[in-house]
mmCIF file with all atom_site columns, C-alpha atoms in Angstrom:
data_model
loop_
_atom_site.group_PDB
_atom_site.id
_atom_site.type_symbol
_atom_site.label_atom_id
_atom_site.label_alt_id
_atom_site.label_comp_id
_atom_site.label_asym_id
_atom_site.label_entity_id
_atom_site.label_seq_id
_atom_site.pdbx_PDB_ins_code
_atom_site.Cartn_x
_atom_site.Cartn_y
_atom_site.Cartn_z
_atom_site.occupancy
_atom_site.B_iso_or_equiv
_atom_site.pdbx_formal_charge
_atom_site.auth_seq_id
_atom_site.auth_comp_id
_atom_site.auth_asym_id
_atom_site.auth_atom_id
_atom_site.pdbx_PDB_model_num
ATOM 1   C CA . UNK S 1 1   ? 150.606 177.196 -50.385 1.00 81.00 ? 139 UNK S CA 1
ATOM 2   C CA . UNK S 1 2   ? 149.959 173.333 -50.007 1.00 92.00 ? 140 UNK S CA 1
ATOM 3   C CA . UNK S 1 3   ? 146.972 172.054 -51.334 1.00 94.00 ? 141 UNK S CA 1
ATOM 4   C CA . UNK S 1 4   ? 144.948 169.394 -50.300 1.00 96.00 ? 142 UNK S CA 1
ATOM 5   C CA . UNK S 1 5   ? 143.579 166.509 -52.548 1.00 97.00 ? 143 UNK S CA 1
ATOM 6   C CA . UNK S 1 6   ? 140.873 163.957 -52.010 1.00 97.00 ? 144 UNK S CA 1
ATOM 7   C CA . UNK S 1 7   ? 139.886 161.503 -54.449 1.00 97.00 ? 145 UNK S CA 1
ATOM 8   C CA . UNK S 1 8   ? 137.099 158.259 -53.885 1.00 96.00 ? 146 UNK S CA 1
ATOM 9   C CA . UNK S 1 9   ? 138.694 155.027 -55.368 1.00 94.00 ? 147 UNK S CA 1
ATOM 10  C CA . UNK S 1 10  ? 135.852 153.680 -58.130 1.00 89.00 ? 148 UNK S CA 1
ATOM 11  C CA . UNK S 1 11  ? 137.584 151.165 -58.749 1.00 77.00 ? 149 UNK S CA 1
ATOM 12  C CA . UNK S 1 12  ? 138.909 149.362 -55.191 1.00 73.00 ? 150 UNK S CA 1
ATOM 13  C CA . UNK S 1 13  ? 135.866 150.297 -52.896 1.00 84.00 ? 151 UNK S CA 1
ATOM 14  C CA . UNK S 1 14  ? 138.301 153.176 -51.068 1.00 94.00 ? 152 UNK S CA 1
ATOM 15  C CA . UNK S 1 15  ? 139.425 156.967 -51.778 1.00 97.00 ? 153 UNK S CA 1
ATOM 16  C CA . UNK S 1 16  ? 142.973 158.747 -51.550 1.00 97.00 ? 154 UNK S CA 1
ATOM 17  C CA . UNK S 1 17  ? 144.144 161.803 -50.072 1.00 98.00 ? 155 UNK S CA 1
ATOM 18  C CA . UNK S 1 18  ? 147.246 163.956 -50.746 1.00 98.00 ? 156 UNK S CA 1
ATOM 19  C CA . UNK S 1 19  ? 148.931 167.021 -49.913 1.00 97.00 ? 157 UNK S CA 1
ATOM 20  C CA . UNK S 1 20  ? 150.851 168.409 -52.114 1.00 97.00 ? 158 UNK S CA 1
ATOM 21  C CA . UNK S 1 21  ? 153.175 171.855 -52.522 1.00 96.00 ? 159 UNK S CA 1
ATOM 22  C CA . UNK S 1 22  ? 154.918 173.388 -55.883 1.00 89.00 ? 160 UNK S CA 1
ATOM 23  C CA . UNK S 1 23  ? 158.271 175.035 -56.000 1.00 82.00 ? 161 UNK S CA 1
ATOM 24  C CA . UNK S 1 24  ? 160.832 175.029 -58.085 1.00 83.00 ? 162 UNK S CA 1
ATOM 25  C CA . UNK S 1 25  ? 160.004 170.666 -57.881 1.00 87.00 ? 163 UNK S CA 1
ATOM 26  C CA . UNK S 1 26  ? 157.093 168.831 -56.396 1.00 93.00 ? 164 UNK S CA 1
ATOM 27  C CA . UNK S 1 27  ? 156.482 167.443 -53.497 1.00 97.00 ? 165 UNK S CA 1
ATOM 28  C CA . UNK S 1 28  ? 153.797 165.064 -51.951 1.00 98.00 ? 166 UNK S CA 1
ATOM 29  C CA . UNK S 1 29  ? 152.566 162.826 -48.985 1.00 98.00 ? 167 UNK S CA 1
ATOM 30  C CA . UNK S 1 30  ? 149.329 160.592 -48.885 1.00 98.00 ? 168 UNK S CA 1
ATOM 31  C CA . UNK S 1 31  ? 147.513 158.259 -47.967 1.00 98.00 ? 169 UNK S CA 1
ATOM 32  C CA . UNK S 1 32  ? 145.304 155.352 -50.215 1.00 97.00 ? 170 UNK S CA 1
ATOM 33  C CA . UNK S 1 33  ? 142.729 153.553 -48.671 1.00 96.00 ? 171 UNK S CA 1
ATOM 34  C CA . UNK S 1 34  ? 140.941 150.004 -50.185 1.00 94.00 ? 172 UNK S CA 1
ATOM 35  C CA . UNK S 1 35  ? 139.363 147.118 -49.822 1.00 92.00 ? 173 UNK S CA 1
ATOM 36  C CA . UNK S 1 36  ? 140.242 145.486 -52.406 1.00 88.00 ? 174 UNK S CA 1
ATOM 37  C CA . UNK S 1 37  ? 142.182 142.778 -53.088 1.00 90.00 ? 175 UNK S CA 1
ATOM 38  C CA . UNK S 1 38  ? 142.725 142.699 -49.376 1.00 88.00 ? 176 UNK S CA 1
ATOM 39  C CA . UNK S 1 39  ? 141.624 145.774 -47.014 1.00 92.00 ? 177 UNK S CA 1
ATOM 40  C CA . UNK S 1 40  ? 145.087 147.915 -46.471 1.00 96.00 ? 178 UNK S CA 1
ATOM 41  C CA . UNK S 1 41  ? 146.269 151.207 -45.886 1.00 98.00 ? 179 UNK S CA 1
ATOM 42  C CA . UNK S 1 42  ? 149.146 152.696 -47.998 1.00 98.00 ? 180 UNK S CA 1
ATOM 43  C CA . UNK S 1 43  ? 151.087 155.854 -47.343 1.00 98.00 ? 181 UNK S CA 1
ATOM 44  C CA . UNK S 1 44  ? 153.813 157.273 -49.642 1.00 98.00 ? 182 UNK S CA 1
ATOM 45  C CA . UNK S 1 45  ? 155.926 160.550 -49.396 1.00 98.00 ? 183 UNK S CA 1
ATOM 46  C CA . UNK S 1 46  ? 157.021 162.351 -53.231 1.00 98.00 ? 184 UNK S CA 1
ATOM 47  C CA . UNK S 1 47  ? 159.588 163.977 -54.467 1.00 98.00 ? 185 UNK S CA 1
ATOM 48  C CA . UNK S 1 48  ? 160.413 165.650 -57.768 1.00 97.00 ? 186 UNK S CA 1
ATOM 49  C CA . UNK S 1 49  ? 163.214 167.889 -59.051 1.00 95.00 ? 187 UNK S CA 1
ATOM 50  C CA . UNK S 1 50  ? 162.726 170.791 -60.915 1.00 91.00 ? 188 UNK S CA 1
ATOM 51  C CA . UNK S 1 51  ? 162.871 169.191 -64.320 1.00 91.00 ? 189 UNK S CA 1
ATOM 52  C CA . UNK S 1 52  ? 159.359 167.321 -63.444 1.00 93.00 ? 190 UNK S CA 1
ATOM 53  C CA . UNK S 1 53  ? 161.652 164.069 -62.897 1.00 96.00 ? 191 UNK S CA 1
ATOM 54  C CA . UNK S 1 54  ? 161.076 161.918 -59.987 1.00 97.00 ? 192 UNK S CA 1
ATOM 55  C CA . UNK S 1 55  ? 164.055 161.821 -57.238 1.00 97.00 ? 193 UNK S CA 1
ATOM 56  C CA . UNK S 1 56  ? 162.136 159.834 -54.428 1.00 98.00 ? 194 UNK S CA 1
ATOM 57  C CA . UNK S 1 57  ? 159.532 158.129 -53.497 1.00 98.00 ? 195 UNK S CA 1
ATOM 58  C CA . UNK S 1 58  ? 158.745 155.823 -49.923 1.00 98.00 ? 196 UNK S CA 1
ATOM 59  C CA . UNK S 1 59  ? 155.672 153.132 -50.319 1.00 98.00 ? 197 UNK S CA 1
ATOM 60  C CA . UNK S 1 60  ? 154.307 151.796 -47.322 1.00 98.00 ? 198 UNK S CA 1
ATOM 61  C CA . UNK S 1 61  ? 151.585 149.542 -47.146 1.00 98.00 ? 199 UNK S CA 1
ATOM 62  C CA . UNK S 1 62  ? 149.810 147.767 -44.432 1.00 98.00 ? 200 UNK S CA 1
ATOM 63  C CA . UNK S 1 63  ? 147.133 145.502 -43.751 1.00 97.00 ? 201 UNK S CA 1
ATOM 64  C CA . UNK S 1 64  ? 145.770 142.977 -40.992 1.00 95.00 ? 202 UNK S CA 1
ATOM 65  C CA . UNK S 1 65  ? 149.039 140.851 -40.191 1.00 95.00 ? 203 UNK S CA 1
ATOM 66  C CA . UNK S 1 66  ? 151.329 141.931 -42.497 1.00 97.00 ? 204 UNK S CA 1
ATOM 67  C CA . UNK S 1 67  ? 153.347 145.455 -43.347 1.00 98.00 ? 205 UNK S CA 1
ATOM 68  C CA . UNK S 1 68  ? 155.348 146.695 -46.409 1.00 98.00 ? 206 UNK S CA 1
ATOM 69  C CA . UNK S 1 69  ? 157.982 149.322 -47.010 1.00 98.00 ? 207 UNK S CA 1
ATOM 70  C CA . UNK S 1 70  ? 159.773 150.241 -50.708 1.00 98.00 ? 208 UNK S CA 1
ATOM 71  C CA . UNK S 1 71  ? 161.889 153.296 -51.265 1.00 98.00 ? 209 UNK S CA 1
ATOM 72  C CA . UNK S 1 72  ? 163.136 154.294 -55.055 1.00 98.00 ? 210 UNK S CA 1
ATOM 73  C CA . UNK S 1 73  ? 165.923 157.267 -55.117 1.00 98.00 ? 211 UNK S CA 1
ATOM 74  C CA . UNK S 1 74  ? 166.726 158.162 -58.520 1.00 97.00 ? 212 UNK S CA 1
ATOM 75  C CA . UNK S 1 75  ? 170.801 159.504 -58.961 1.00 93.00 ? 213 UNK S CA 1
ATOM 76  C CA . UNK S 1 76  ? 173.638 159.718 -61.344 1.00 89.00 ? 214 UNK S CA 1
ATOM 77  C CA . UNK S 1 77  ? 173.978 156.175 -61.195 1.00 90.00 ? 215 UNK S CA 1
ATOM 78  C CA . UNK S 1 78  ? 170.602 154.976 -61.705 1.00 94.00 ? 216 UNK S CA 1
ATOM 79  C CA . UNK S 1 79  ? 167.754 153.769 -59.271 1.00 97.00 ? 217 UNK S CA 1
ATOM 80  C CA . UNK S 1 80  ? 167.987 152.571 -55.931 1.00 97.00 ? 218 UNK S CA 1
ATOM 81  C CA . UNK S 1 81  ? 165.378 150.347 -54.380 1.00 98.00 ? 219 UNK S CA 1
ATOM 82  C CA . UNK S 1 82  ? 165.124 148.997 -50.980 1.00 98.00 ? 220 UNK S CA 1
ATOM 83  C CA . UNK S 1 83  ? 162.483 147.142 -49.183 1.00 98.00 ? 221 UNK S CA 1
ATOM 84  C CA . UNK S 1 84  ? 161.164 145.836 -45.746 1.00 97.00 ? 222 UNK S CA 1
ATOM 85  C CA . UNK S 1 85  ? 158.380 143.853 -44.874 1.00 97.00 ? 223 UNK S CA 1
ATOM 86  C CA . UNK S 1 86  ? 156.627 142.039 -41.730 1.00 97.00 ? 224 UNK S CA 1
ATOM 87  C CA . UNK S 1 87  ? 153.997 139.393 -41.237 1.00 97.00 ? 225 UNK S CA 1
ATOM 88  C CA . UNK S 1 88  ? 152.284 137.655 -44.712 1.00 96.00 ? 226 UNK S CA 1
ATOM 89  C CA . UNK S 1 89  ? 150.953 139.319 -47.177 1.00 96.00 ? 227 UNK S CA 1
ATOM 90  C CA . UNK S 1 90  ? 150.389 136.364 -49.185 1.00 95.00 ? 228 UNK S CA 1
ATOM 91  C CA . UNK S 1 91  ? 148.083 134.440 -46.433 1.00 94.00 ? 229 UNK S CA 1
ATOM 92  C CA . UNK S 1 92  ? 146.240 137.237 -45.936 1.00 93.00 ? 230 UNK S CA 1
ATOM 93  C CA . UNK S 1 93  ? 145.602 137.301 -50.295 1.00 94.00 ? 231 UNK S CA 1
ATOM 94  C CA . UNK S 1 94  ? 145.025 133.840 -50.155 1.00 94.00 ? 232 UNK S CA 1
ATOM 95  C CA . UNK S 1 95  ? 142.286 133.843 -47.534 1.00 92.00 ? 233 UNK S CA 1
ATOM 96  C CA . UNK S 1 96  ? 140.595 136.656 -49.462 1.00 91.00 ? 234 UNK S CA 1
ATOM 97  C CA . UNK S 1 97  ? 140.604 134.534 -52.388 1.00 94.00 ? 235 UNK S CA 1
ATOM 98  C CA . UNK S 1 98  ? 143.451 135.955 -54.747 1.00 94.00 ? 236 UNK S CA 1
ATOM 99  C CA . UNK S 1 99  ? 146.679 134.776 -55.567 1.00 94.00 ? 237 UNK S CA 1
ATOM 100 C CA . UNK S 1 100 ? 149.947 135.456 -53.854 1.00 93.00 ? 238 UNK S CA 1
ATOM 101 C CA . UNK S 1 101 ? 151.154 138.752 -54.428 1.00 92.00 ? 239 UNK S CA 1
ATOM 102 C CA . UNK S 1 102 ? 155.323 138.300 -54.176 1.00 89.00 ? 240 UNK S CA 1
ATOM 103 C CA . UNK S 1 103 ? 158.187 139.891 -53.064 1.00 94.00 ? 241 UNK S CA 1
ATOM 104 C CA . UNK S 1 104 ? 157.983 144.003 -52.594 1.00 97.00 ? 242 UNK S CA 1
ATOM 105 C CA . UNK S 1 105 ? 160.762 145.819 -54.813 1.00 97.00 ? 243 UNK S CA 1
ATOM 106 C CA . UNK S 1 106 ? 162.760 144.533 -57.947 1.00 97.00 ? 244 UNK S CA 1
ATOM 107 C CA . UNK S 1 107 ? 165.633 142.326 -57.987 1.00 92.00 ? 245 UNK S CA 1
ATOM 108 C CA . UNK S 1 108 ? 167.014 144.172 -60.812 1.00 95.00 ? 246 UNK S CA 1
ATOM 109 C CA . UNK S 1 109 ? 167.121 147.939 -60.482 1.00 95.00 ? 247 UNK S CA 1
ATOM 110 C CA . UNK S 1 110 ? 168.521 148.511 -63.851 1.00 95.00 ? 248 UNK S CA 1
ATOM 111 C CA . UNK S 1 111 ? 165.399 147.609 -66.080 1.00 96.00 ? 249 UNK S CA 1
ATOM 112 C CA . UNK S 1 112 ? 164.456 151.096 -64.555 1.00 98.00 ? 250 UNK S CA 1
ATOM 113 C CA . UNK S 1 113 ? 167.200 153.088 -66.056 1.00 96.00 ? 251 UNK S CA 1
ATOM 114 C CA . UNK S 1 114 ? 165.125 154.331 -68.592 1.00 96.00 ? 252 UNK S CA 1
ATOM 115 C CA . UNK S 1 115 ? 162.813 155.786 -66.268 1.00 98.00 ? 253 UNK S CA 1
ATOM 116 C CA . UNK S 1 116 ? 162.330 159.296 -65.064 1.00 97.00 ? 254 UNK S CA 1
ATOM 117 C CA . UNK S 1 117 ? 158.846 159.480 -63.532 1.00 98.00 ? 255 UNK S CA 1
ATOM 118 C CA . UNK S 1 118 ? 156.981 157.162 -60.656 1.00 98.00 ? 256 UNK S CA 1
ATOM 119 C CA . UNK S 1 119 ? 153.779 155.726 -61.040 1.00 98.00 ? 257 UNK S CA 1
ATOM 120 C CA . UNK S 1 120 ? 151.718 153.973 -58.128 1.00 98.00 ? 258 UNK S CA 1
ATOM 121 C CA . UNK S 1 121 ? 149.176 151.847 -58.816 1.00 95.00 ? 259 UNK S CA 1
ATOM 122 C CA . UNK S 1 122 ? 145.156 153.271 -58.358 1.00 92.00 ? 260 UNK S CA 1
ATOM 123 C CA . UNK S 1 123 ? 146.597 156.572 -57.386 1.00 96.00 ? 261 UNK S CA 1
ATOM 124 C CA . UNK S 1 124 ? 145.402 159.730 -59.447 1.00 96.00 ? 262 UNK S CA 1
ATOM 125 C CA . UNK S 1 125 ? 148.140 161.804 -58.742 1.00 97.00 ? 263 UNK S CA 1
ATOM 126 C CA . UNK S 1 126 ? 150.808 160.249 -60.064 1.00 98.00 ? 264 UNK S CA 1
ATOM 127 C CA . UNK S 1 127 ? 149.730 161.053 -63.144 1.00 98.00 ? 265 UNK S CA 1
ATOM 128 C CA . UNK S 1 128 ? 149.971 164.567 -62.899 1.00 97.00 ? 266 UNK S CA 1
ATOM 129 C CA . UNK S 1 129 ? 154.278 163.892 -63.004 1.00 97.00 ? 267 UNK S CA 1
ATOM 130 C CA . UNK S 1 130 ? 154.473 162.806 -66.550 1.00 97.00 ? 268 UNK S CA 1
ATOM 131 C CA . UNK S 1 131 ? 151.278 165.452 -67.860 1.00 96.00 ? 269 UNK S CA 1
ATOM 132 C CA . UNK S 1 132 ? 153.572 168.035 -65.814 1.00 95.00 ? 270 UNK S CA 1
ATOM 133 C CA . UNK S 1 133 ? 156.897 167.019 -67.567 1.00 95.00 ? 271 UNK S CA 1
ATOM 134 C CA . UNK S 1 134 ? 155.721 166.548 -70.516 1.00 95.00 ? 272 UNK S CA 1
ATOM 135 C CA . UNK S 1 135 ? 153.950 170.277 -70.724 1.00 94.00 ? 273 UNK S CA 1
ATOM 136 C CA . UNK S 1 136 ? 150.503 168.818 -71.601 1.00 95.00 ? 274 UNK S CA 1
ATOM 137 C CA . UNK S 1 137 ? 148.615 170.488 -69.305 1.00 91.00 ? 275 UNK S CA 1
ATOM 138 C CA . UNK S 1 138 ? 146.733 172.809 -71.734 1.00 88.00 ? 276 UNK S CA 1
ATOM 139 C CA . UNK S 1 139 ? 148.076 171.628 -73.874 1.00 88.00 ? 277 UNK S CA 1
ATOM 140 C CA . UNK S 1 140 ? 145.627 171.335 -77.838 1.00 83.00 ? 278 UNK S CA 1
ATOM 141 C CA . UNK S 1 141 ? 145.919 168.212 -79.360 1.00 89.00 ? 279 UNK S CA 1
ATOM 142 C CA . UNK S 1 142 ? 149.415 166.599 -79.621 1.00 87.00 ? 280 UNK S CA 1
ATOM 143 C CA . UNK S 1 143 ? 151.475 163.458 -80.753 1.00 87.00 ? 281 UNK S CA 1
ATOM 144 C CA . UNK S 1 144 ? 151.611 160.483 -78.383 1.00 92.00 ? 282 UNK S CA 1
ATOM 145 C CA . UNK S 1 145 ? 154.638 161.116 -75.624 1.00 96.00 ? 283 UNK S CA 1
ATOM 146 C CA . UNK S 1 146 ? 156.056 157.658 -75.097 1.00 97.00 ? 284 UNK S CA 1
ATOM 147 C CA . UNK S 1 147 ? 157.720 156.733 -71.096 1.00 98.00 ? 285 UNK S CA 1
ATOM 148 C CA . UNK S 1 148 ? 159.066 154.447 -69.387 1.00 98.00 ? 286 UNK S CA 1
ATOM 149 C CA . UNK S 1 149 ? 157.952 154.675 -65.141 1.00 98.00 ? 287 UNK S CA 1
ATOM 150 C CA . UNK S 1 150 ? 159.164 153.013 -62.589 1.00 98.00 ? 288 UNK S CA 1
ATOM 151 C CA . UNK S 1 151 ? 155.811 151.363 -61.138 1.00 98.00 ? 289 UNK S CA 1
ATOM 152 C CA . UNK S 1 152 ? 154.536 150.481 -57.994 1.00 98.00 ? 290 UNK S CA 1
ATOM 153 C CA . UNK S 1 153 ? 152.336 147.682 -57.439 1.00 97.00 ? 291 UNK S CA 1
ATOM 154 C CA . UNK S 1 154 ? 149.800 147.785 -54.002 1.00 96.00 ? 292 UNK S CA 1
ATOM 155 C CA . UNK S 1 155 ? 149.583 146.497 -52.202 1.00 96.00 ? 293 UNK S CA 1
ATOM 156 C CA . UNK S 1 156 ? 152.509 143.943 -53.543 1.00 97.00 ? 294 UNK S CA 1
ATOM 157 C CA . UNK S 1 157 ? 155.292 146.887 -53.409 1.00 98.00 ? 295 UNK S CA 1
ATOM 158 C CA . UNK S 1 158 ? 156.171 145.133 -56.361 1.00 98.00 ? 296 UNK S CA 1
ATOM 159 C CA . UNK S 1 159 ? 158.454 147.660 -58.971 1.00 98.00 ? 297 UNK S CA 1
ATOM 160 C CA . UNK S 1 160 ? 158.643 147.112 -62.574 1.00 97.00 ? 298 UNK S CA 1
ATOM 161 C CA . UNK S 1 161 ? 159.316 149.283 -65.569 1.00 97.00 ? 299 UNK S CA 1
ATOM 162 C CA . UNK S 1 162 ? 155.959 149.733 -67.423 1.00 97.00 ? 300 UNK S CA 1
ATOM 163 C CA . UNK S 1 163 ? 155.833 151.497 -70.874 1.00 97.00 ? 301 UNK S CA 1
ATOM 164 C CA . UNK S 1 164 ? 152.768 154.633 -70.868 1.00 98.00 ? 302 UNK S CA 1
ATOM 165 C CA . UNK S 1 165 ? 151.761 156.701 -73.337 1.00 98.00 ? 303 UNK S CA 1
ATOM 166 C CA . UNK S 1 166 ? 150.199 160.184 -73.010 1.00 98.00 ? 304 UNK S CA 1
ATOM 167 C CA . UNK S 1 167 ? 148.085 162.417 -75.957 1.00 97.00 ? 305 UNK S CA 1
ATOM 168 C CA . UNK S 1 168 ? 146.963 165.667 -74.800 1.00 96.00 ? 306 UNK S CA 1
ATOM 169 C CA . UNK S 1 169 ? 143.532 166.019 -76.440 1.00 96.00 ? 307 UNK S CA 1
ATOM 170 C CA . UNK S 1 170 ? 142.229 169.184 -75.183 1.00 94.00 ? 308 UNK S CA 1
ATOM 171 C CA . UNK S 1 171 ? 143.864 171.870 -72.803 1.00 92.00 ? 309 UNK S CA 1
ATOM 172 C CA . UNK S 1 172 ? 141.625 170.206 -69.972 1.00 95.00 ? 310 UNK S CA 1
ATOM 173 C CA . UNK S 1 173 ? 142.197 165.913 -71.327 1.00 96.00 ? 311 UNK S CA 1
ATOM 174 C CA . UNK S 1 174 ? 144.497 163.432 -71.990 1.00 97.00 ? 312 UNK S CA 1
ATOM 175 C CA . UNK S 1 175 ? 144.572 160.256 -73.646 1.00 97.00 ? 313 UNK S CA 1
ATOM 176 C CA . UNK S 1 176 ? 146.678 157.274 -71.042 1.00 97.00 ? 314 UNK S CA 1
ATOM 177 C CA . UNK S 1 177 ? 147.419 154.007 -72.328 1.00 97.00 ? 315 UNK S CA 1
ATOM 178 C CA . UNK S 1 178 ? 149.112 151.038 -70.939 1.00 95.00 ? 316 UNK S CA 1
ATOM 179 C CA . UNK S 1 179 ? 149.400 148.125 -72.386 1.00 90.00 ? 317 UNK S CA 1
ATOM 180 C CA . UNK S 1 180 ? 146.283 147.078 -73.245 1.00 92.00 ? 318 UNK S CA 1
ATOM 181 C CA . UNK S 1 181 ? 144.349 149.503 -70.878 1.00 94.00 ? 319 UNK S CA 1
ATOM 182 C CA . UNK S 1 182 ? 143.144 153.072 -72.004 1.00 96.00 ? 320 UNK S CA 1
ATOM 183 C CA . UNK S 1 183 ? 141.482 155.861 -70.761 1.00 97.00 ? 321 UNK S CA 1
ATOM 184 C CA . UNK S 1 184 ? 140.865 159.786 -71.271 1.00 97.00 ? 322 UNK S CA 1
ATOM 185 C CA . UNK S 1 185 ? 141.663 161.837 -67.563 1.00 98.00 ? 323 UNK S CA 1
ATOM 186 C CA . UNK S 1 186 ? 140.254 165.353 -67.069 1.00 97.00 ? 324 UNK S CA 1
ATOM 187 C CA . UNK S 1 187 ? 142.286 167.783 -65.360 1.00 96.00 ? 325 UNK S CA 1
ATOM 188 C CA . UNK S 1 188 ? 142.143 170.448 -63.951 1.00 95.00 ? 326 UNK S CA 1
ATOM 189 C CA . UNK S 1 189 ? 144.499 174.165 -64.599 1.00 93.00 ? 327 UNK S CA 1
ATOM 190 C CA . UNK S 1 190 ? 147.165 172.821 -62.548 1.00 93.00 ? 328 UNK S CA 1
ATOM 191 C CA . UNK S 1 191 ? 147.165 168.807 -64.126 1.00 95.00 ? 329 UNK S CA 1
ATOM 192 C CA . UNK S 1 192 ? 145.508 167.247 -61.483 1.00 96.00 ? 330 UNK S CA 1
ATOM 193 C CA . UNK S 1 193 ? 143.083 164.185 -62.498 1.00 97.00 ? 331 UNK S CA 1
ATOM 194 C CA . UNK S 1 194 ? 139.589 165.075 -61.477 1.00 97.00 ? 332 UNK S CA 1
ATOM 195 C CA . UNK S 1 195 ? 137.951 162.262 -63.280 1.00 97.00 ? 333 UNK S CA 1
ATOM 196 C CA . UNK S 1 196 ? 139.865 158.970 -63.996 1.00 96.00 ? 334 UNK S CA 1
ATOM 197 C CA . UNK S 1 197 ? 136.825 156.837 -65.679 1.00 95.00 ? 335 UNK S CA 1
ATOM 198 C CA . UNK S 1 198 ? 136.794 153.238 -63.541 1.00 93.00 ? 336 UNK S CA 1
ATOM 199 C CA . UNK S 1 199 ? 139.512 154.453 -61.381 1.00 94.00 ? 337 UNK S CA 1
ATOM 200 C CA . UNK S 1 200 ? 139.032 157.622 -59.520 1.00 95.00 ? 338 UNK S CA 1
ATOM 201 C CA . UNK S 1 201 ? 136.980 160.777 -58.753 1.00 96.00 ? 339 UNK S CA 1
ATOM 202 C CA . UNK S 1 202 ? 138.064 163.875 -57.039 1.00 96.00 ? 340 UNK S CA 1
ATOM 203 C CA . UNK S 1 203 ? 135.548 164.615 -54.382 1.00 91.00 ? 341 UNK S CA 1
ATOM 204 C CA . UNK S 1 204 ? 136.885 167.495 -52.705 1.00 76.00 ? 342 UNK S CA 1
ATOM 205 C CA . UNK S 1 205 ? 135.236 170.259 -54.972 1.00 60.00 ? 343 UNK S CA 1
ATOM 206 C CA . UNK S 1 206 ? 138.520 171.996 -55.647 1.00 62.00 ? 344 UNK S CA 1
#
């Protein structure tokens, strides 16, 4: 049975929602809503085999006068990215006072190699594929598990390969680092974030 997800956004001024389904992988569509840097709406589509690993994932983002698109597939040979965009992203950062955001996608697919999971940036769920693969989820305290993801940047569509770190610290918590960013996520029994501090609460009671 699918089950739906609905977080508020703390940290952008916006919330997410997601459907999602279990079987012998993962799958997952959804949508993330903010308004900030610039208001835009972002839908993706998720797809993991049944070793917790990431096969697919489509990004798009959209926002007044401009539209993105990235798609990752993960095979023998590596990753595969591919990207389309319309109107400016850039102009519409630049009249909302940031700095230009770039091109969507990487121009060198191999610096992900080393990665098996997905991350996208401000979303919840996509933390639940590493705690999943890594069999944290209650988990008692553990040594630091130490990935590689292929991220995604939003509303950029940017993709780089970001080093994480998870700690389970109790069956229902788990330490997440990134670079110089850290914070403890509760879960719930099936590793779902229901309280990202800064980032993300789930408001829809499940």
């Amino acid at each position: 049975m699918p089950r739906s997800l609905f977080w508020s956004l703390t940290g952008s001024g916006g919330a997410e929602h997601a459907i999602v389904a279990d079987g012998p992988g993962f799958t997952a569509h959804g949508t993330q809503l903010a308004v900030d840097p610039a208001g835009y709406t972002c839908r993706y589509r998720l797809t993991a085999g049944a070793d917790g690993g990431t096969t697919s994932l489509e990004v798009e983002a959209e926002g007044a006068g401009w539209q993105r698109r990235v798609r990752l597939d993960r095979g023998a040979g590596g990753w595969r990215v591919t990207t389309g965009e319309e109107g400016d992203l850039d102009a519409a950062l630049r009249a909302a006072g940031h700095p230009p955001a770039g091109l969507p996608g990487t121009d060198d697919p191999g610096r992900l190699d080393d990665a098996l999971d997905v991350d996208l940036s401000r979303s919840p769920l996509f933390n639940t594929l590493p705690i999943r693969r890594l069999g944290l989820v209650g988990a008692a305290s553990s040594t630091a598990h130490r990935i590689t993801v292929a991220w995604v940047l939003v509303p950029s569509l940017a993709v780089v390969a970001a080093e994480q770190v998870y700690t389970a610290l109790a069956p229902d918590r788990v330490s997440f680092a990134s670079d110089t960013f850290q914070a403890q996520l509760t879960l719930d029994d099936h590793g779902f974030v229901t309280h990202y501090p800064g980032v993300a609460a789930r408001a829809d009671g499940n």
